[in-house]
Short mmCIF file of C-alpha atoms in Angstrom, two decimals:
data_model
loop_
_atom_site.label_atom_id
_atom_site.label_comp_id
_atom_site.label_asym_id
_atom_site.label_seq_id
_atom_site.Cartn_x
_atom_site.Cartn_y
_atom_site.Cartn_z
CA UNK A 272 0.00 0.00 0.00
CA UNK A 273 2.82 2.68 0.93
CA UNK A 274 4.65 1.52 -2.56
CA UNK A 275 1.68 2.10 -3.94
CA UNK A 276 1.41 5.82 -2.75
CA UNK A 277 4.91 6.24 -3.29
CA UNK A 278 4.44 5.60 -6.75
CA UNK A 279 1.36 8.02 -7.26
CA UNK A 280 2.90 10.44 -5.43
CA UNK A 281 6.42 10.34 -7.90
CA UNK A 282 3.83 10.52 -10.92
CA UNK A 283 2.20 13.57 -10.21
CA UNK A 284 5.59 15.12 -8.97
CA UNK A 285 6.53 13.78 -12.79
CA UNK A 286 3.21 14.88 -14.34
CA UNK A 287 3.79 18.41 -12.33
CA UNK A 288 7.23 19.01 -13.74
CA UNK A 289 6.37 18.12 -17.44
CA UNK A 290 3.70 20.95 -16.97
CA UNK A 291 5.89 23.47 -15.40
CA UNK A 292 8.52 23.02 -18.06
CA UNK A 293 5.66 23.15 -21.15
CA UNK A 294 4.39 26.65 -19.72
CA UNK A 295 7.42 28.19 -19.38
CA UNK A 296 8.92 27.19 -22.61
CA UNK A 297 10.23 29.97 -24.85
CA UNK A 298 8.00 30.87 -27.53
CA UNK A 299 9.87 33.55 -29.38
CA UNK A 300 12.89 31.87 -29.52
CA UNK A 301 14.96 29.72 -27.91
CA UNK A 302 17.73 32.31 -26.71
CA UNK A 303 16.13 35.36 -28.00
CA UNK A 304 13.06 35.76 -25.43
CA UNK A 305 15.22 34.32 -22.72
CA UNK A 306 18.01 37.11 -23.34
CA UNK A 307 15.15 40.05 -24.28
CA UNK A 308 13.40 39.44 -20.54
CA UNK A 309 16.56 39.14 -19.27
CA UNK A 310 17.65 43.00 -20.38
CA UNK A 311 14.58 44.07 -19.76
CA UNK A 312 14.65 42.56 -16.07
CA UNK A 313 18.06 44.61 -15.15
CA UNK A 314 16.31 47.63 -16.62
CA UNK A 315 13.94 47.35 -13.55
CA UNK A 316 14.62 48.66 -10.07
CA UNK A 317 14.89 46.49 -7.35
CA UNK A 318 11.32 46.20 -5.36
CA UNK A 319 11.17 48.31 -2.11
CA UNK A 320 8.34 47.34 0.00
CA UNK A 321 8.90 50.68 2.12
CA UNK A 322 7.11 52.49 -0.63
CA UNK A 323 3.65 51.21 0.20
CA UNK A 324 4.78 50.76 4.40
CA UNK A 325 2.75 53.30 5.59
CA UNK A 326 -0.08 54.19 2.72
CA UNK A 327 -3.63 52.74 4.11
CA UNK A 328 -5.28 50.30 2.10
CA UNK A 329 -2.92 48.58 0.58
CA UNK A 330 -2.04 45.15 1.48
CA UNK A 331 0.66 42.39 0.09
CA UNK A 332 -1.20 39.69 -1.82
CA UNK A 333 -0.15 36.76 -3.73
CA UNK A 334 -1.21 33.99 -5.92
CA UNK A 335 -0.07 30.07 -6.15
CA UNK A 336 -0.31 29.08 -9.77
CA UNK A 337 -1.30 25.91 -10.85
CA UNK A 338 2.53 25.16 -11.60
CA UNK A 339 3.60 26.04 -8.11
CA UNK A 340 4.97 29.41 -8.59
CA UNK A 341 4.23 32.30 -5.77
CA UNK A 342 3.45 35.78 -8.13
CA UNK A 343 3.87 38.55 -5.19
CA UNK A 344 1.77 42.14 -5.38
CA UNK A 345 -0.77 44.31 -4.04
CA UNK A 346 -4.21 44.58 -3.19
CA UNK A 347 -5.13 48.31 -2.72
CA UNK A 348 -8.87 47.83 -1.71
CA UNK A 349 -11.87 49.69 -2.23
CA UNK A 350 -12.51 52.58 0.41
CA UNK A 351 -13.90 55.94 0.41
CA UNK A 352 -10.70 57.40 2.16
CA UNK A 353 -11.64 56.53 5.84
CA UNK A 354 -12.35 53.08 5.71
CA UNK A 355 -12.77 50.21 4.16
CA UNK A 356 -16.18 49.73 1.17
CA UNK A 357 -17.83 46.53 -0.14
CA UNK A 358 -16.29 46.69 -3.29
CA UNK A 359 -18.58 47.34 -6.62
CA UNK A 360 -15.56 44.25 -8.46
CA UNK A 361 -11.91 44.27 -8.84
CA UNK A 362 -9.61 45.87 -11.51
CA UNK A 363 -6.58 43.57 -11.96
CA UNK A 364 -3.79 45.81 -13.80
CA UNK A 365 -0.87 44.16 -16.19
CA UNK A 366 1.97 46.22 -16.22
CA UNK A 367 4.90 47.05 -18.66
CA UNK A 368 7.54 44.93 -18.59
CA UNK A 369 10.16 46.78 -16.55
CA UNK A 370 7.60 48.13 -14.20
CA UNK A 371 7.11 46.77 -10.53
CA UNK A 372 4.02 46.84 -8.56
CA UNK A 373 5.05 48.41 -5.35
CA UNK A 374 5.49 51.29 -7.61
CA UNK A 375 2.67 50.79 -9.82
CA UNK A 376 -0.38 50.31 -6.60
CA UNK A 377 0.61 53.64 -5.13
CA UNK A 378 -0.52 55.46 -8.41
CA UNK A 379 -4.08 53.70 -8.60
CA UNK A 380 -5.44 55.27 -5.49
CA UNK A 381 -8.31 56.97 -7.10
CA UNK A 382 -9.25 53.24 -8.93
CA UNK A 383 -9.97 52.10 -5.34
CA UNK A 384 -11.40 54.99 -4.43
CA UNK A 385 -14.04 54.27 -6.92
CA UNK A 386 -15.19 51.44 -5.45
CA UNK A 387 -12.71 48.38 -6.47
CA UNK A 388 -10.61 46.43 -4.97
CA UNK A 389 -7.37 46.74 -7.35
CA UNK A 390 -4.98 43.81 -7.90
CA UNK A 391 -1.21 43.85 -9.66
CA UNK A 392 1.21 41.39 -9.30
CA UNK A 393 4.79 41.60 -10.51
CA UNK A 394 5.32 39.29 -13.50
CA UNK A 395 6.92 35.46 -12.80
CA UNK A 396 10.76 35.72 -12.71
CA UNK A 397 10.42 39.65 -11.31
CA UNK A 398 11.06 40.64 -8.22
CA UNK A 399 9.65 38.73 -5.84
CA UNK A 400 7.40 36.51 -7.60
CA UNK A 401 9.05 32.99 -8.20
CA UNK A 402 9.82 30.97 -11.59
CA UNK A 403 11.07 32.32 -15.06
CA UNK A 404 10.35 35.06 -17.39
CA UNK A 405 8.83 33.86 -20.14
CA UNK A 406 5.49 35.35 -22.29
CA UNK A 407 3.53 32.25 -22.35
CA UNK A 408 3.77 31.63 -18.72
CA UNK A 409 3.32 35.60 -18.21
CA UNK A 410 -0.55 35.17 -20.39
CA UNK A 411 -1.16 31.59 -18.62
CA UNK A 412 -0.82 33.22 -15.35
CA UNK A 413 -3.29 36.25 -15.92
CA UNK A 414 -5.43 33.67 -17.07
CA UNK A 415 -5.63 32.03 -14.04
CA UNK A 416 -5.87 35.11 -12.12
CA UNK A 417 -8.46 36.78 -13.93
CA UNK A 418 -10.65 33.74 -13.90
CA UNK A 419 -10.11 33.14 -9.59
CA UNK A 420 -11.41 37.14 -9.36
CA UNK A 421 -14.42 36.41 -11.29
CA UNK A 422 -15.51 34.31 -8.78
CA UNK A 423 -15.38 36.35 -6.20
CA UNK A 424 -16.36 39.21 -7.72
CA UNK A 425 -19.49 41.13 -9.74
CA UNK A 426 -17.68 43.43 -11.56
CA UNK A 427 -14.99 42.20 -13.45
CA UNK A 428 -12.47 44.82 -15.03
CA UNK A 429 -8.69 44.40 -16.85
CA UNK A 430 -5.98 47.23 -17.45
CA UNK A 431 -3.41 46.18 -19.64
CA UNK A 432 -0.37 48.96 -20.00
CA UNK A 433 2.36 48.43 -22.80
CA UNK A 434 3.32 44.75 -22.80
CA UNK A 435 0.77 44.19 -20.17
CA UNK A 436 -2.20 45.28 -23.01
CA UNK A 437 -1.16 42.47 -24.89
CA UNK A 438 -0.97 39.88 -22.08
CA UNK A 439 -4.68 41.23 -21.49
CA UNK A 440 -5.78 40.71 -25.08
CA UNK A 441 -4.09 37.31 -24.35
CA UNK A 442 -6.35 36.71 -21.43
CA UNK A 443 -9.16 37.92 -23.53
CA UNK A 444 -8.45 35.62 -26.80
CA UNK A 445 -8.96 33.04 -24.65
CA UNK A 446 -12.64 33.71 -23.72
CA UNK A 447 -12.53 34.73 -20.17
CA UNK A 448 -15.84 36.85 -18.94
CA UNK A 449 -15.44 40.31 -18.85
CA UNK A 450 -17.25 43.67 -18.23
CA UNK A 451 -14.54 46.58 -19.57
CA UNK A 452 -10.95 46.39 -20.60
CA UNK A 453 -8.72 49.27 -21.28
CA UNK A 454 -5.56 48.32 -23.23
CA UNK A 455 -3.06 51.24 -22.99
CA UNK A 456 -0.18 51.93 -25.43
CA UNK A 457 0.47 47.92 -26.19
CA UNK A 458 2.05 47.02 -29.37
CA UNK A 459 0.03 45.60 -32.25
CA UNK A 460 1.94 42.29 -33.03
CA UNK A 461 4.58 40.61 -31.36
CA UNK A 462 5.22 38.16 -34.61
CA UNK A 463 7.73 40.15 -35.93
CA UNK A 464 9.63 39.70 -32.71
CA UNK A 465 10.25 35.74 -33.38
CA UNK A 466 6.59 35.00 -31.38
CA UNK A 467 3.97 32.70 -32.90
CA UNK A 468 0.96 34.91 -34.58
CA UNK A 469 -1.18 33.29 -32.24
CA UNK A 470 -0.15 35.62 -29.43
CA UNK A 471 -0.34 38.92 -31.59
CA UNK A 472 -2.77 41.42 -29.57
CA UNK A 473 -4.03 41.97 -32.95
CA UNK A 474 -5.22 37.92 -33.42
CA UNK A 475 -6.66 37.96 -30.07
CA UNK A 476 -8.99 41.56 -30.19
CA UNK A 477 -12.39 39.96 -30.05
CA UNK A 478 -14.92 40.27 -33.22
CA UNK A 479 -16.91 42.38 -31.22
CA UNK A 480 -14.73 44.81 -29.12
CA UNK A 481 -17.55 47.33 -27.93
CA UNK A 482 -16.60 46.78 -24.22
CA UNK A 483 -12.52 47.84 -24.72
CA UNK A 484 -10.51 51.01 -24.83
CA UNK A 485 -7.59 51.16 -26.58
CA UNK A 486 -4.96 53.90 -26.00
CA UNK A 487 -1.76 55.10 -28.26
CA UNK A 488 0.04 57.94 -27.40
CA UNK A 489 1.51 60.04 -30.25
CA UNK A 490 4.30 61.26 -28.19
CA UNK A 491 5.19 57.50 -27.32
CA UNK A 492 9.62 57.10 -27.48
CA UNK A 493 9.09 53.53 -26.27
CA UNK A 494 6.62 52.28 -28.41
CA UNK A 495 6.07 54.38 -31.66
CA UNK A 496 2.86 54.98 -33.45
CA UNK A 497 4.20 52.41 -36.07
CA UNK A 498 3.88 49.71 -33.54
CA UNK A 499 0.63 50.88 -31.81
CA UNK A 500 -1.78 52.45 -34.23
CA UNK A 501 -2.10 49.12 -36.12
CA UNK A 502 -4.47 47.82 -33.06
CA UNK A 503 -6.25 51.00 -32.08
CA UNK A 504 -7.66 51.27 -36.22
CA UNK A 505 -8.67 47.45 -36.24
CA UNK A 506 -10.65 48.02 -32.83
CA UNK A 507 -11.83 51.16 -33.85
CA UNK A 508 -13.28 48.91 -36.89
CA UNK A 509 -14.96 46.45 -34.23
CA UNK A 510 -16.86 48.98 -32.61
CA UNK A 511 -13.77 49.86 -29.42
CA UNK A 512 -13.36 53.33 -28.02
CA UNK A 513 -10.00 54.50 -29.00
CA UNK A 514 -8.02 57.45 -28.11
CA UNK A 515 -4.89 58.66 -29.96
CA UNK A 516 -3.31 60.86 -27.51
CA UNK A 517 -1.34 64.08 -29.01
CA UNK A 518 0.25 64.79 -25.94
CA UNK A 519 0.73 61.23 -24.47
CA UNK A 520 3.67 59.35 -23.81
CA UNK A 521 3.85 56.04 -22.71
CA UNK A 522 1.94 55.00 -19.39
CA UNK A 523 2.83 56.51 -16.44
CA UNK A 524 5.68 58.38 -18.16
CA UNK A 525 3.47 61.53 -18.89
CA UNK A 526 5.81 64.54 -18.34
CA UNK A 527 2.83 66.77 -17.65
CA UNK A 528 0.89 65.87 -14.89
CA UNK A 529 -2.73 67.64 -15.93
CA UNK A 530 -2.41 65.23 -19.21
CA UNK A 531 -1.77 62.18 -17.01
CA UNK A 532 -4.13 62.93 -14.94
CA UNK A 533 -7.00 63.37 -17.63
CA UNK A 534 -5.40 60.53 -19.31
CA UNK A 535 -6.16 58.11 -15.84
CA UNK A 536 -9.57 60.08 -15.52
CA UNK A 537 -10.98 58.61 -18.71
CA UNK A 538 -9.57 55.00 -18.21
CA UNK A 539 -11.35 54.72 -14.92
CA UNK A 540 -14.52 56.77 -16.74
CA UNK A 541 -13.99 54.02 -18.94
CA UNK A 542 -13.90 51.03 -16.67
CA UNK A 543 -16.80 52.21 -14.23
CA UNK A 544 -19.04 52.17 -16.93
CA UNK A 545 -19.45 55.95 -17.27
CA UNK A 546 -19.90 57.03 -21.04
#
């Protein structure tokens, strides 16, 4: 009987691994994505939980994949400035890729302020959420967290920003319930990168995209209008809102601070459901 359990046990620890390794295979090349995350990864600053120490409402929070690994982030929860609300549903924000959310939560204040409790995690392989960087483990894992928050929650609402928009459109593609998405300065394609056209934002923007926003920003010096505008006309075609910002640069890079502000204004407009 113990041989027996022994056995089972060393088959799903097998079974387990095989997964693992499948999801966090490379799909844009063998040594080309590995190398690409990898400079992108020493482009970010380290994570410095003293940033969020002492700001009220926000709280770690983390989430176990079904491969084992621990993604590490925020929950800045719905309040009204004083306390604690029953929140209306959850936003859960993707960020660029050399982003970090201890920086990120601190600048979504007025999203939980509007009622929701707001969710980012760092990616898998940054900071300090376990495993390694790779694109098709980053979409599996929004997946999984997008699809745990819809059970728990009424509203359901996605931000993508830069790489993080097409990781949403990812999560999208796939068929996961939604109520608003607002996908802000991502690129169009990722194909001509090495990455299977299956993954292109622009193969995954549903049919019918009346319930997402998409964002370029003309004044973008990370992500030109070449790369961008591509997706914002094909939504526009599918029935989208879409916004080509004159005097935006890419997210949370704004140099003027009434523009950013108007820019975050109409996102969360956007997402609450206020035309």
């Amino acid at each position: 009987m113990k041989k027996s359990l022994f056995s089972l046990l060393l088959v799903s620890l097998f079974a387990q691994s095989i997964y693992a390794n499948d999801r966090e295979e490379a799909l844009c090349g063998t040594f080309f994505e590995p190398f690409v995350f990898w400079m992108w990864s020493s482009m970010t600053p380290k994570p410095d939980s003293s940033i969020v120490a002492n700001i009220p409402f926000i709280e770690p929070s983390q989430y176990v994949t079904s491969d084992g690994k621990t993604l590490r982030g925020y929950r800045y929860s719905s309040n009204n400035g004083y306390a604690k609300t029953s929140p209306k549903g959850y936003i859960l924000v993707a960020m660029g890729n050399t982003m970090l959310s201890d920086q990120m939560v601190v600048m979504l204040k007025s999203f939980s302020q509007r009622g929701y409790d707001v969710y980012v995690y760092d990616y898998r392989g940054y900071a300090n959420s376990e495993g390694s960087r790779r694109i098709k483990a980053i979409i599996e894992d929004y997946k999984e967290i997008a699809q745990t928050l819809n059970k728990r929650y009424k509203r359901k609402l996605l931000y993508g920003i830069s790489l993080g928009g097409a990781v949403m459109l990812n999560v999208i593609g796939s068929g996961l319930e939604y109520d608003a998405a607002v996908i802000d300065s991502a690129p169009s394609s990722l194909s001509p990168f090495g990455c299977p056209k299956s993954i292109d934002p622009l193969e995954n923007l549903p049919k019918d995209a009346g319930k997402i926003f998409v964002i370029t920003a003309q004044s973008d010096s990370v992500l030109p209008s070449s790369m961008t505008s591509p997706l914002r006309e094909s939504a526009k075609e599918r029935g989208a809102k879409t916004l080509d910002g004159e005097e935006y640069e890419h997210p949370f890079a704004d140099i003027n601070l009434k523009v950013h502000y108007q820019r975050m204004a109409l996102i969360l407009e956007f997402l609450d459901g206020e035309k």
